[in-house]
PDB file of C-alpha atoms in Angstrom:
ATOM      1  CA  MET A 582      98.618  84.114  96.518  1.00  0.00           C
ATOM      2  CA  ALA A 583      97.482  83.141 100.016  1.00  0.00           C
ATOM      3  CA  PRO A 584      96.832  85.927 102.537  1.00  0.00           C
ATOM      4  CA  GLN A 585      99.663  86.504 104.947  1.00  0.00           C
ATOM      5  CA  SER A 586      99.174  85.487 108.543  1.00  0.00           C
ATOM      6  CA  PHE A 587     100.708  87.693 111.192  1.00  0.00           C
ATOM      7  CA  SER A 588     101.004  87.241 114.909  1.00  0.00           C
ATOM      8  CA  SER A 589     100.240  90.322 116.956  1.00  0.00           C
ATOM      9  CA  SER A 590     103.943  90.681 117.754  1.00  0.00           C
ATOM     10  CA  GLN A 591     104.748  91.044 114.036  1.00  0.00           C
ATOM     11  CA  LEU A 592     102.343  93.924 113.412  1.00  0.00           C
ATOM     12  CA  SER A 593     103.313  97.487 114.160  1.00  0.00           C
ATOM     13  CA  THR A 594     100.851  99.952 115.648  1.00  0.00           C
ATOM     14  CA  ALA A 595     100.775 101.703 112.257  1.00  0.00           C
ATOM     15  CA  ASP A 596      99.835  98.421 110.522  1.00  0.00           C
ATOM     16  CA  VAL A 597      97.004  97.829 112.992  1.00  0.00           C
ATOM     17  CA  LEU A 598      95.676 101.373 112.586  1.00  0.00           C
ATOM     18  CA  ARG A 599      95.840 101.271 108.791  1.00  0.00           C
ATOM     19  CA  ALA A 600      94.000  97.930 108.780  1.00  0.00           C
ATOM     20  CA  ARG A 601      91.330  99.334 111.110  1.00  0.00           C
ATOM     21  CA  TYR A 602      90.693 102.341 108.856  1.00  0.00           C
ATOM     22  CA  ALA A 603      90.869 100.279 105.649  1.00  0.00           C
ATOM     23  CA  ASP A 604      88.052  98.057 106.961  1.00  0.00           C
ATOM     24  CA  ARG A 605      85.868 101.158 107.227  1.00  0.00           C
ATOM     25  CA  LEU A 606      86.303 102.268 103.612  1.00  0.00           C
ATOM     26  CA  PRO A 607      83.340 102.168 101.261  1.00  0.00           C
ATOM     27  CA  ASP A 608      83.693  99.940  98.193  1.00  0.00           C
ATOM     28  CA  ALA A 609      83.618 103.041  95.977  1.00  0.00           C
ATOM     29  CA  ILE A 610      83.852 106.744  96.724  1.00  0.00           C
ATOM     30  CA  GLU A 611      80.485 107.098  94.967  1.00  0.00           C
ATOM     31  CA  ASP A 612      78.964 105.166  97.904  1.00  0.00           C
ATOM     32  CA  LEU A 613      79.386 108.307 100.013  1.00  0.00           C
ATOM     33  CA  ALA A 614      75.839 109.609  99.747  1.00  0.00           C
ATOM     34  CA  GLY A 615      75.431 111.540 102.981  1.00  0.00           C
ATOM     35  CA  PRO A 616      73.674 114.878 103.356  1.00  0.00           C
ATOM     36  CA  THR A 617      75.046 118.074 101.835  1.00  0.00           C
ATOM     37  CA  HIS A 618      73.072 120.697 103.803  1.00  0.00           C
ATOM     38  CA  GLY A 619      71.400 121.234 107.139  1.00  0.00           C
ATOM     39  CA  GLN A 620      71.763 119.866 110.641  1.00  0.00           C
ATOM     40  CA  VAL A 621      73.234 116.382 111.028  1.00  0.00           C
ATOM     41  CA  PRO A 622      73.065 114.684 114.425  1.00  0.00           C
ATOM     42  CA  LEU A 623      75.673 111.968 114.912  1.00  0.00           C
ATOM     43  CA  PRO A 624      75.010 108.877 117.025  1.00  0.00           C
ATOM     44  CA  LEU A 625      76.849 108.436 120.329  1.00  0.00           C
ATOM     45  CA  HIS A 626      79.139 105.709 119.004  1.00  0.00           C
ATOM     46  CA  ILE A 627      80.655 108.319 116.648  1.00  0.00           C
ATOM     47  CA  ALA A 628      80.382 111.580 118.601  1.00  0.00           C
ATOM     48  CA  TRP A 629      80.832 110.327 122.141  1.00  0.00           C
ATOM     49  CA  SER A 630      82.317 113.580 123.429  1.00  0.00           C
ATOM     50  CA  GLY A 631      81.598 117.225 122.680  1.00  0.00           C
ATOM     51  CA  LEU A 632      79.432 118.420 119.810  1.00  0.00           C
ATOM     52  CA  ARG A 633      76.916 115.848 118.530  1.00  0.00           C
ATOM     53  CA  SER A 634      74.953 117.849 115.958  1.00  0.00           C
ATOM     54  CA  TYR A 635      76.633 119.650 113.074  1.00  0.00           C
ATOM     55  CA  ASP A 636      75.397 122.278 110.622  1.00  0.00           C
ATOM     56  CA  LEU A 637      76.737 121.363 107.174  1.00  0.00           C
ATOM     57  CA  ASP A 638      76.067 124.896 105.963  1.00  0.00           C
ATOM     58  CA  ARG A 639      78.770 126.152 108.362  1.00  0.00           C
ATOM     59  CA  PRO A 640      82.202 125.240 106.924  1.00  0.00           C
ATOM     60  CA  ARG A 641      83.959 124.716 110.269  1.00  0.00           C
ATOM     61  CA  GLN A 642      81.198 122.458 111.569  1.00  0.00           C
ATOM     62  CA  ARG A 643      81.139 120.523 108.279  1.00  0.00           C
ATOM     63  CA  MET A 644      84.907 120.005 108.508  1.00  0.00           C
ATOM     64  CA  SER A 645      84.553 118.890 112.120  1.00  0.00           C
ATOM     65  CA  LEU A 646      81.821 116.384 111.233  1.00  0.00           C
ATOM     66  CA  TYR A 647      83.962 114.901 108.444  1.00  0.00           C
ATOM     67  CA  ARG A 648      86.980 114.670 110.714  1.00  0.00           C
ATOM     68  CA  THR A 649      84.932 112.964 113.443  1.00  0.00           C
ATOM     69  CA  VAL A 650      83.267 110.470 111.089  1.00  0.00           C
ATOM     70  CA  LEU A 651      86.569 109.564 109.429  1.00  0.00           C
ATOM     71  CA  ALA A 652      88.158 108.907 112.816  1.00  0.00           C
ATOM     72  CA  GLU A 653      85.285 107.260 114.690  1.00  0.00           C
ATOM     73  CA  GLY A 654      82.692 106.046 112.180  1.00  0.00           C
ATOM     74  CA  GLN A 655      82.269 102.509 110.939  1.00  0.00           C
ATOM     75  CA  ARG A 656      81.780 101.576 107.258  1.00  0.00           C
ATOM     76  CA  ASP A 657      78.007 102.209 107.315  1.00  0.00           C
ATOM     77  CA  ASP A 658      78.511 105.528 109.112  1.00  0.00           C
ATOM     78  CA  VAL A 659      81.040 106.720 106.552  1.00  0.00           C
ATOM     79  CA  ALA A 660      78.590 106.037 103.719  1.00  0.00           C
ATOM     80  CA  ALA A 661      75.628 107.551 105.595  1.00  0.00           C
ATOM     81  CA  PHE A 662      77.233 110.766 106.858  1.00  0.00           C
ATOM     82  CA  LEU A 663      79.853 111.690 104.254  1.00  0.00           C
ATOM     83  CA  HIS A 664      79.130 112.913 100.736  1.00  0.00           C
ATOM     84  CA  ARG A 665      81.540 112.250  97.867  1.00  0.00           C
ATOM     85  CA  ASP A 666      81.574 115.794  96.480  1.00  0.00           C
ATOM     86  CA  LEU A 667      81.995 117.455  99.881  1.00  0.00           C
ATOM     87  CA  LEU A 668      84.790 115.057 100.825  1.00  0.00           C
ATOM     88  CA  ILE A 669      86.697 115.771  97.616  1.00  0.00           C
ATOM     89  CA  GLU A 670      86.137 119.520  97.959  1.00  0.00           C
ATOM     90  CA  GLN A 671      87.348 119.601 101.572  1.00  0.00           C
ATOM     91  CA  TRP A 672      90.151 117.057 101.232  1.00  0.00           C
ATOM     92  CA  PRO A 673      93.069 119.516 100.751  1.00  0.00           C
ATOM     93  CA  VAL A 674      92.428 120.964 104.223  1.00  0.00           C
ATOM     94  CA  LEU A 675      90.781 117.942 105.841  1.00  0.00           C
ATOM     95  CA  ARG A 676      93.798 115.742 105.116  1.00  0.00           C
ATOM     96  CA  THR A 677      95.872 118.018 107.369  1.00  0.00           C
ATOM     97  CA  LEU A 678      93.417 117.597 110.265  1.00  0.00           C
ATOM     98  CA  ILE A 679      93.201 113.794 110.343  1.00  0.00           C
ATOM     99  CA  SER A 680      95.739 111.206 111.378  1.00  0.00           C
ATOM    100  CA  ARG A 681      98.431 110.095 108.965  1.00  0.00           C
ATOM    101  CA  HIS A 682      96.974 106.568 109.029  1.00  0.00           C
ATOM    102  CA  ILE A 683      93.503 107.705 107.961  1.00  0.00           C
ATOM    103  CA  ARG A 684      94.955 109.993 105.278  1.00  0.00           C
ATOM    104  CA  THR A 685      97.188 107.245 103.868  1.00  0.00           C
ATOM    105  CA  VAL A 686      94.398 104.650 103.680  1.00  0.00           C
ATOM    106  CA  TRP A 687      91.935 107.023 101.991  1.00  0.00           C
ATOM    107  CA  GLU A 688      94.470 108.381  99.498  1.00  0.00           C
ATOM    108  CA  GLU A 689      95.729 104.895  98.577  1.00  0.00           C
ATOM    109  CA  HIS A 690      92.191 103.679  97.875  1.00  0.00           C
ATOM    110  CA  PHE A 691      90.773 106.802  96.256  1.00  0.00           C
ATOM    111  CA  PRO A 692      93.296 108.449  93.904  1.00  0.00           C
ATOM    112  CA  GLU A 693      90.832 111.238  93.089  1.00  0.00           C
ATOM    113  CA  LEU A 694      91.615 112.650  96.536  1.00  0.00           C
ATOM    114  CA  VAL A 695      95.328 112.832  95.714  1.00  0.00           C
ATOM    115  CA  ARG A 696      94.650 114.411  92.317  1.00  0.00           C
ATOM    116  CA  ARG A 697      92.671 117.117  94.138  1.00  0.00           C
ATOM    117  CA  THR A 698      95.535 117.877  96.528  1.00  0.00           C
ATOM    118  CA  GLY A 699      98.536 117.318  94.308  1.00  0.00           C
ATOM    119  CA  PRO A 700     101.676 115.441  95.272  1.00  0.00           C
ATOM    120  CA  THR A 701     102.581 115.107  98.928  1.00  0.00           C
ATOM    121  CA  ALA A 702     105.977 116.201 100.162  1.00  0.00           C
ATOM    122  CA  ALA A 703     108.089 113.390 101.591  1.00  0.00           C
TER     123      ALA A 703
END
């Protein structure tokens, strides 16, 4: 089946956002091999405002780093700064702190995140 071609007038904002976040996904959740402890400084293209260095041993800062990287990081950043086990562990709360578009893309591609949180209410 040939890929569909859309003009910009045919795409909704939601479609554009989902496509943007889908392009940033790693090939496999196991590719997330970021640090699990200590201070993690983020580059300016990810953390362009506010806190730039996060302490992964402090749960609120760890959650904030994950939220920031999911929203602003590119594919290489996601793999470099996020860790599979920490993402899965934090997902039940983290999914409530990120945009619906990010949450949808990640949960569609990585069912282990949904299994961790259970079914979503409609």
